[in-house]
PDB file of C-alpha atoms and ligand atoms in Angstrom:
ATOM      1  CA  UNK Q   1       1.111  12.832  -1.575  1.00  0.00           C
ATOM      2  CA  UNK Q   2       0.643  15.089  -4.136  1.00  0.00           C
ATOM      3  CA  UNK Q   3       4.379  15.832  -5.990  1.00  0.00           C
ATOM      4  CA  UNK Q   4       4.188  15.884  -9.611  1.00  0.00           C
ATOM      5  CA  UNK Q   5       5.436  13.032 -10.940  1.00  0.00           C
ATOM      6  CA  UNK Q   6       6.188  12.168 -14.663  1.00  0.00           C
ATOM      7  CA  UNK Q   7       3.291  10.602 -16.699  1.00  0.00           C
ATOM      8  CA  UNK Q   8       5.850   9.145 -19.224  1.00  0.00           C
ATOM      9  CA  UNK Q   9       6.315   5.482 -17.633  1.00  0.00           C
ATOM     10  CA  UNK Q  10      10.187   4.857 -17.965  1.00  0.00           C
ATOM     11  CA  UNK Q  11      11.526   1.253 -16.832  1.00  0.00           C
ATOM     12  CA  UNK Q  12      14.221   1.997 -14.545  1.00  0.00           C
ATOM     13  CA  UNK Q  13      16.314  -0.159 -12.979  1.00  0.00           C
ATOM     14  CA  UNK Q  14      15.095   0.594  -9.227  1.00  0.00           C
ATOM     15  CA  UNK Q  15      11.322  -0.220 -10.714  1.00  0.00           C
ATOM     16  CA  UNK Q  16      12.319  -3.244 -12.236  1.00  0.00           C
ATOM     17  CA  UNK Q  17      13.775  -4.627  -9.193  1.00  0.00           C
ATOM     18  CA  UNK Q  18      10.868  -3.963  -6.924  1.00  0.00           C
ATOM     19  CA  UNK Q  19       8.448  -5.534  -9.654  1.00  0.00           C
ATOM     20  CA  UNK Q  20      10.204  -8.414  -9.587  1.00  0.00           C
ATOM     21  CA  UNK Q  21      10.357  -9.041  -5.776  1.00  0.00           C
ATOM     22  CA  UNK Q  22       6.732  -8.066  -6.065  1.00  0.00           C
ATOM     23  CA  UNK Q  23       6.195 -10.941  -8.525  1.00  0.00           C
ATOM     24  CA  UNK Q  24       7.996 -13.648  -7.136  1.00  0.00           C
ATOM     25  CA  UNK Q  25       6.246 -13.301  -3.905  1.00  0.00           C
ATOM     26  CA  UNK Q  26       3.278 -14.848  -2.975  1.00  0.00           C
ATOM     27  CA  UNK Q  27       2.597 -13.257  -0.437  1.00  0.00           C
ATOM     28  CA  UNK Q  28       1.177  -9.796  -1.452  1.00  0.00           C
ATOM     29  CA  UNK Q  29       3.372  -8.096   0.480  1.00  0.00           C
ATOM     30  CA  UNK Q  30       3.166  -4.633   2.149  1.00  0.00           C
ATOM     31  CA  UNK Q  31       5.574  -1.755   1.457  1.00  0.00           C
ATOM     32  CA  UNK Q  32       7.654  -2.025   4.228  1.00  0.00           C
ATOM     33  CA  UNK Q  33       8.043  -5.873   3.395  1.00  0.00           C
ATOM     34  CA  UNK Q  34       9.097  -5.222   0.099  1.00  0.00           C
ATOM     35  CA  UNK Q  35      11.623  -2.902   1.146  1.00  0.00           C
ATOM     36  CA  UNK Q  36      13.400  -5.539   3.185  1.00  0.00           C
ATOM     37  CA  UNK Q  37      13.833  -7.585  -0.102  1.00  0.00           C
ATOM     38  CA  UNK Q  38      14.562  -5.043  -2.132  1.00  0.00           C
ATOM     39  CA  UNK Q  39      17.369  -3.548  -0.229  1.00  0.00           C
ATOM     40  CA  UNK Q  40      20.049  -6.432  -0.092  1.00  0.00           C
ATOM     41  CA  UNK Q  41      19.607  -5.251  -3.541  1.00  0.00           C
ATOM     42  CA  UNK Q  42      19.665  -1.830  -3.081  1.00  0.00           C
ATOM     43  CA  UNK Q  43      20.886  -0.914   0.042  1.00  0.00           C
ATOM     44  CA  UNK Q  44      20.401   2.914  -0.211  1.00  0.00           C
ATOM     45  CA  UNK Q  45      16.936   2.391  -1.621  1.00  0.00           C
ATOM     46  CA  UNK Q  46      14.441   4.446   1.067  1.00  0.00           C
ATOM     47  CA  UNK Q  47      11.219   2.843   1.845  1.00  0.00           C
ATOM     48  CA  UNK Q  48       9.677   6.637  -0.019  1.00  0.00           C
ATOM     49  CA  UNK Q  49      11.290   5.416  -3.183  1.00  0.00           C
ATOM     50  CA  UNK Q  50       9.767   2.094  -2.387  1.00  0.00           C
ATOM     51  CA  UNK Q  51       6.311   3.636  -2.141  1.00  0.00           C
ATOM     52  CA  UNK Q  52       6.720   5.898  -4.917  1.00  0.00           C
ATOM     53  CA  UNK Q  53       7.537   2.954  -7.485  1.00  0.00           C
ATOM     54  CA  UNK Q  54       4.623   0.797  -6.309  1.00  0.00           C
ATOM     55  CA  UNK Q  55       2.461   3.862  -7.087  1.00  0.00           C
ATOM     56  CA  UNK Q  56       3.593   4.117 -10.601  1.00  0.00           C
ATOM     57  CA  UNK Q  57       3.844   0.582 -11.351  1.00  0.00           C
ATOM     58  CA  UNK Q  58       0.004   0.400  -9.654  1.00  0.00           C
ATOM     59  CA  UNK Q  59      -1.042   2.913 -12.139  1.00  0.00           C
ATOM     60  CA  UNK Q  60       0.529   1.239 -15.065  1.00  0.00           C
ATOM     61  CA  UNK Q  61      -1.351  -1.576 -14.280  1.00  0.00           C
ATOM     62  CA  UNK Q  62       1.561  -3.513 -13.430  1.00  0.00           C
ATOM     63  CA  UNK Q  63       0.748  -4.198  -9.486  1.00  0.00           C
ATOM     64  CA  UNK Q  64      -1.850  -4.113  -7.818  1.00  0.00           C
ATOM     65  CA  UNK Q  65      -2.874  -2.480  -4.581  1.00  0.00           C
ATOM     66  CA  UNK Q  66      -5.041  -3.931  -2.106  1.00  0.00           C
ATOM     67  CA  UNK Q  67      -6.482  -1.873   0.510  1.00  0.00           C
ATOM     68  CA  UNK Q  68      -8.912  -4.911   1.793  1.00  0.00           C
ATOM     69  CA  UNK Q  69      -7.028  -5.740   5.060  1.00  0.00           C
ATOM     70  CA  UNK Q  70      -5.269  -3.777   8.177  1.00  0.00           C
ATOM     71  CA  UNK Q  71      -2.106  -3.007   5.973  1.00  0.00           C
ATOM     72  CA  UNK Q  72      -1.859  -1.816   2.356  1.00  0.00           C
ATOM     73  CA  UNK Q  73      -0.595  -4.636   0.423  1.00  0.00           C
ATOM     74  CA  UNK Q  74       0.530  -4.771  -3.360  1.00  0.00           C
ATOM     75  CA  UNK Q  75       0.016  -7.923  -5.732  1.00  0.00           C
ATOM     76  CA  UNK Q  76       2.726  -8.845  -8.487  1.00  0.00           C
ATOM     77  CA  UNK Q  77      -0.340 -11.136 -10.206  1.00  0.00           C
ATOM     78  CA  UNK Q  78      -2.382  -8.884 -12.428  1.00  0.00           C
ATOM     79  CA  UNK Q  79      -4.335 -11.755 -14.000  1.00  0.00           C
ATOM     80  CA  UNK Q  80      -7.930 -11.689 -12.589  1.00  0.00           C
ATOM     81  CA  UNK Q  81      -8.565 -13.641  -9.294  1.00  0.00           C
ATOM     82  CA  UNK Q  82      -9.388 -13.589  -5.750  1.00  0.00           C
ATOM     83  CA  UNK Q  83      -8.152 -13.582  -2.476  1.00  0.00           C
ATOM     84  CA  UNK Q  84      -8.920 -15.372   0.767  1.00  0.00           C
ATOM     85  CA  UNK Q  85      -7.581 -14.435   3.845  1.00  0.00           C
ATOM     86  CA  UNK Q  86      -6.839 -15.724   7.060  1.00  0.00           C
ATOM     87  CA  UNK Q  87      -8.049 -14.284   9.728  1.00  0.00           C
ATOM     88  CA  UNK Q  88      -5.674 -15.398  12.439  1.00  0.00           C
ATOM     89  CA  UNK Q  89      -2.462 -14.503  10.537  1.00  0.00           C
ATOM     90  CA  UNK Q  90      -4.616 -12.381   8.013  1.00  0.00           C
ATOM     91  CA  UNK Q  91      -2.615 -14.011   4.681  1.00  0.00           C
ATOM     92  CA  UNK Q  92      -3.917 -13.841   1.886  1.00  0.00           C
ATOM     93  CA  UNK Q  93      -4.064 -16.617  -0.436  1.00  0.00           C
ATOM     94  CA  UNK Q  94      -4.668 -16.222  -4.427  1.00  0.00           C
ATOM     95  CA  UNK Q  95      -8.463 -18.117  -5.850  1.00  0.00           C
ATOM     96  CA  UNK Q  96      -8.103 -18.273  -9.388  1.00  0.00           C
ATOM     97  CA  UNK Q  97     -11.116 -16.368 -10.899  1.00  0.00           C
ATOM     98  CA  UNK Q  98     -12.521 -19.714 -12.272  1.00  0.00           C
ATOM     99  CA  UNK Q  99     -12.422 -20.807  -8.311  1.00  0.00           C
ATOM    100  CA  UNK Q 100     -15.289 -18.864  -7.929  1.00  0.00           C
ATOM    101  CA  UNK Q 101     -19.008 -19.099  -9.368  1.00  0.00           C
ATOM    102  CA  UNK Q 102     -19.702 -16.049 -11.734  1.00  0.00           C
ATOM    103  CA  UNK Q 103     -20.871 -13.419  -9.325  1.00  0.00           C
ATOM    104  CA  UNK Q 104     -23.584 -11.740 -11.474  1.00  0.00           C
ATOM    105  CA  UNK Q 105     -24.863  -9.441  -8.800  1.00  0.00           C
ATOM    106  CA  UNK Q 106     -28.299  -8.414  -9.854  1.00  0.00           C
ATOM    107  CA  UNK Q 107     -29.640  -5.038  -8.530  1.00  0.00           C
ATOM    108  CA  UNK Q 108     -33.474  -3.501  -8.878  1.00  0.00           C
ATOM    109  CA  UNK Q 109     -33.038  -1.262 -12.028  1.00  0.00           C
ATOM    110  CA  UNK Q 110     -35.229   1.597 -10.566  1.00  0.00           C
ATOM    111  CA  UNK Q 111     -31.946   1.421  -8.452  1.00  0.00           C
ATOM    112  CA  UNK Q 112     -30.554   3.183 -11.344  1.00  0.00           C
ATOM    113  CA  UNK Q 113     -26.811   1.760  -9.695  1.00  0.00           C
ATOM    114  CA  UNK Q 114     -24.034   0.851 -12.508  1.00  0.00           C
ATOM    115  CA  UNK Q 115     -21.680  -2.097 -11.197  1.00  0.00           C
ATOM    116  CA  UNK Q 116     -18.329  -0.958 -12.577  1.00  0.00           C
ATOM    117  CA  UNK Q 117     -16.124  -3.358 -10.396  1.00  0.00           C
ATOM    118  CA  UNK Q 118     -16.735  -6.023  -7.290  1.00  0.00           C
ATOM    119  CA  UNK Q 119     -14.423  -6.736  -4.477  1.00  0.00           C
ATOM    120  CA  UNK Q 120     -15.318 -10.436  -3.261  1.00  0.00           C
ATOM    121  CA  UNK Q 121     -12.894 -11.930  -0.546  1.00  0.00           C
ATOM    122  CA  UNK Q 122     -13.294 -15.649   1.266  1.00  0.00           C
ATOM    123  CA  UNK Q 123     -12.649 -15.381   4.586  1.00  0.00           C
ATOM    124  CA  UNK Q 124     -11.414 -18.211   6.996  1.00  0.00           C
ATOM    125  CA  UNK Q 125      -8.726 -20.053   8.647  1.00  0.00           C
ATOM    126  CA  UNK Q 126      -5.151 -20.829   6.635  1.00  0.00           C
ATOM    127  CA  UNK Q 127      -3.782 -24.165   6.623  1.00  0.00           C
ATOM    128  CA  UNK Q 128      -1.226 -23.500   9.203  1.00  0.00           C
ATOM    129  CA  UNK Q 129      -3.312 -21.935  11.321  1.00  0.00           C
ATOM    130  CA  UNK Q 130      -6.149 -24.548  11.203  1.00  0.00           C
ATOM    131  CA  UNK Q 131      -3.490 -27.003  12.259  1.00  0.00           C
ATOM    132  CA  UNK Q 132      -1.305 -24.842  15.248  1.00  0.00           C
ATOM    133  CA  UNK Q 133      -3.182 -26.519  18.101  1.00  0.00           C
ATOM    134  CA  UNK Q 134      -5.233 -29.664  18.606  1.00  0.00           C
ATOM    135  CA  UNK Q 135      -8.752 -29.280  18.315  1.00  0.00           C
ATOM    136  CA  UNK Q 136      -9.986 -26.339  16.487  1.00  0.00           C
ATOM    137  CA  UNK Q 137      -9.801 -23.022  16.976  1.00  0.00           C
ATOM    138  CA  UNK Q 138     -12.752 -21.237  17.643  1.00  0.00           C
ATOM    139  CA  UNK Q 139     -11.920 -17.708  17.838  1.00  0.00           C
ATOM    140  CA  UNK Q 140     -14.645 -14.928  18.012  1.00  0.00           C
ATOM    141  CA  UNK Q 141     -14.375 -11.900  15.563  1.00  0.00           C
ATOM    142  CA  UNK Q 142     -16.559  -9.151  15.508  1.00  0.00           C
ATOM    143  CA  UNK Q 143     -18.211  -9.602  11.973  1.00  0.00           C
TER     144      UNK Q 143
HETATM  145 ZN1   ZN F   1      -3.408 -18.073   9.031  1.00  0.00          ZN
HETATM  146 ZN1   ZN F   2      -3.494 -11.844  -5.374  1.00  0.00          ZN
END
């Protein structure tokens, strides 16, 4: 996508509605999800206008967009944490950051590598999931 869109960040009425379904789910819902809130709001609203607002409220900081899993998903919580994700159903479930032992990832200086951000997800099996059928469930993934 490359149309020009405005740098001055305006709250619109439109944005304000998709933030908030964005916040008040847990879920870190996709686009197209998002859209089927939205619009028994707005019923005209098109899943482009959807997309478009997600965008601008991603690069306000206001969202976030996570590209970790099959589908593009977007995440209301800006706070720092973590996600875990099942991968049966492949939710994904918020860690707090202070879940999580400091991850102080030490590389070789003559690396010469500057960390600027890392992307740490826990992987594993959701609560429904874990407790669908008797016995666990083994299931094989390729890594
Ligand atoms: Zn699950
Ligand atoms: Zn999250």
């Amino acid at each position: 996508m490359n149309e020009t869109k405005p740098r001055r960040f305006r709250m619109t009425r439109q944005r304000e509605i998709i933030l908030d379904a964005l916040m008040r789910s847990e879920s870190h819902p996709t686009a197209d999800e998002l859209y089927q809130v939205v619009r028994e709001q707005i019923p005209r609203i098109s899943l482009g206008t959807i997309y478009r607002n997600l965008e601008v409220l991603c690069d306000q900081g206001m969202a976030t967009k996570l590209e970790m899993g099959a589908q593009r998903r977007y995440d209301g919580t800006t706070h720092e944490h973590y996600h875990a994700r099942c991968l049966i159903c492949d939710s994904l479930f918020d860690i707090p950051a202070g879940g999580v032992p400091s991850l102080a990832v030490q590389l070789p200086p003559e690396m010469g590598f500057e960390i600027t951000n890392v992307k740490f997800e826990v992987r594993g099996l959701c609560r429904p999931c874990r407790g669908g059928n008797a016995g666990p469930r083994t299931r094989q993934k390729p890594s």
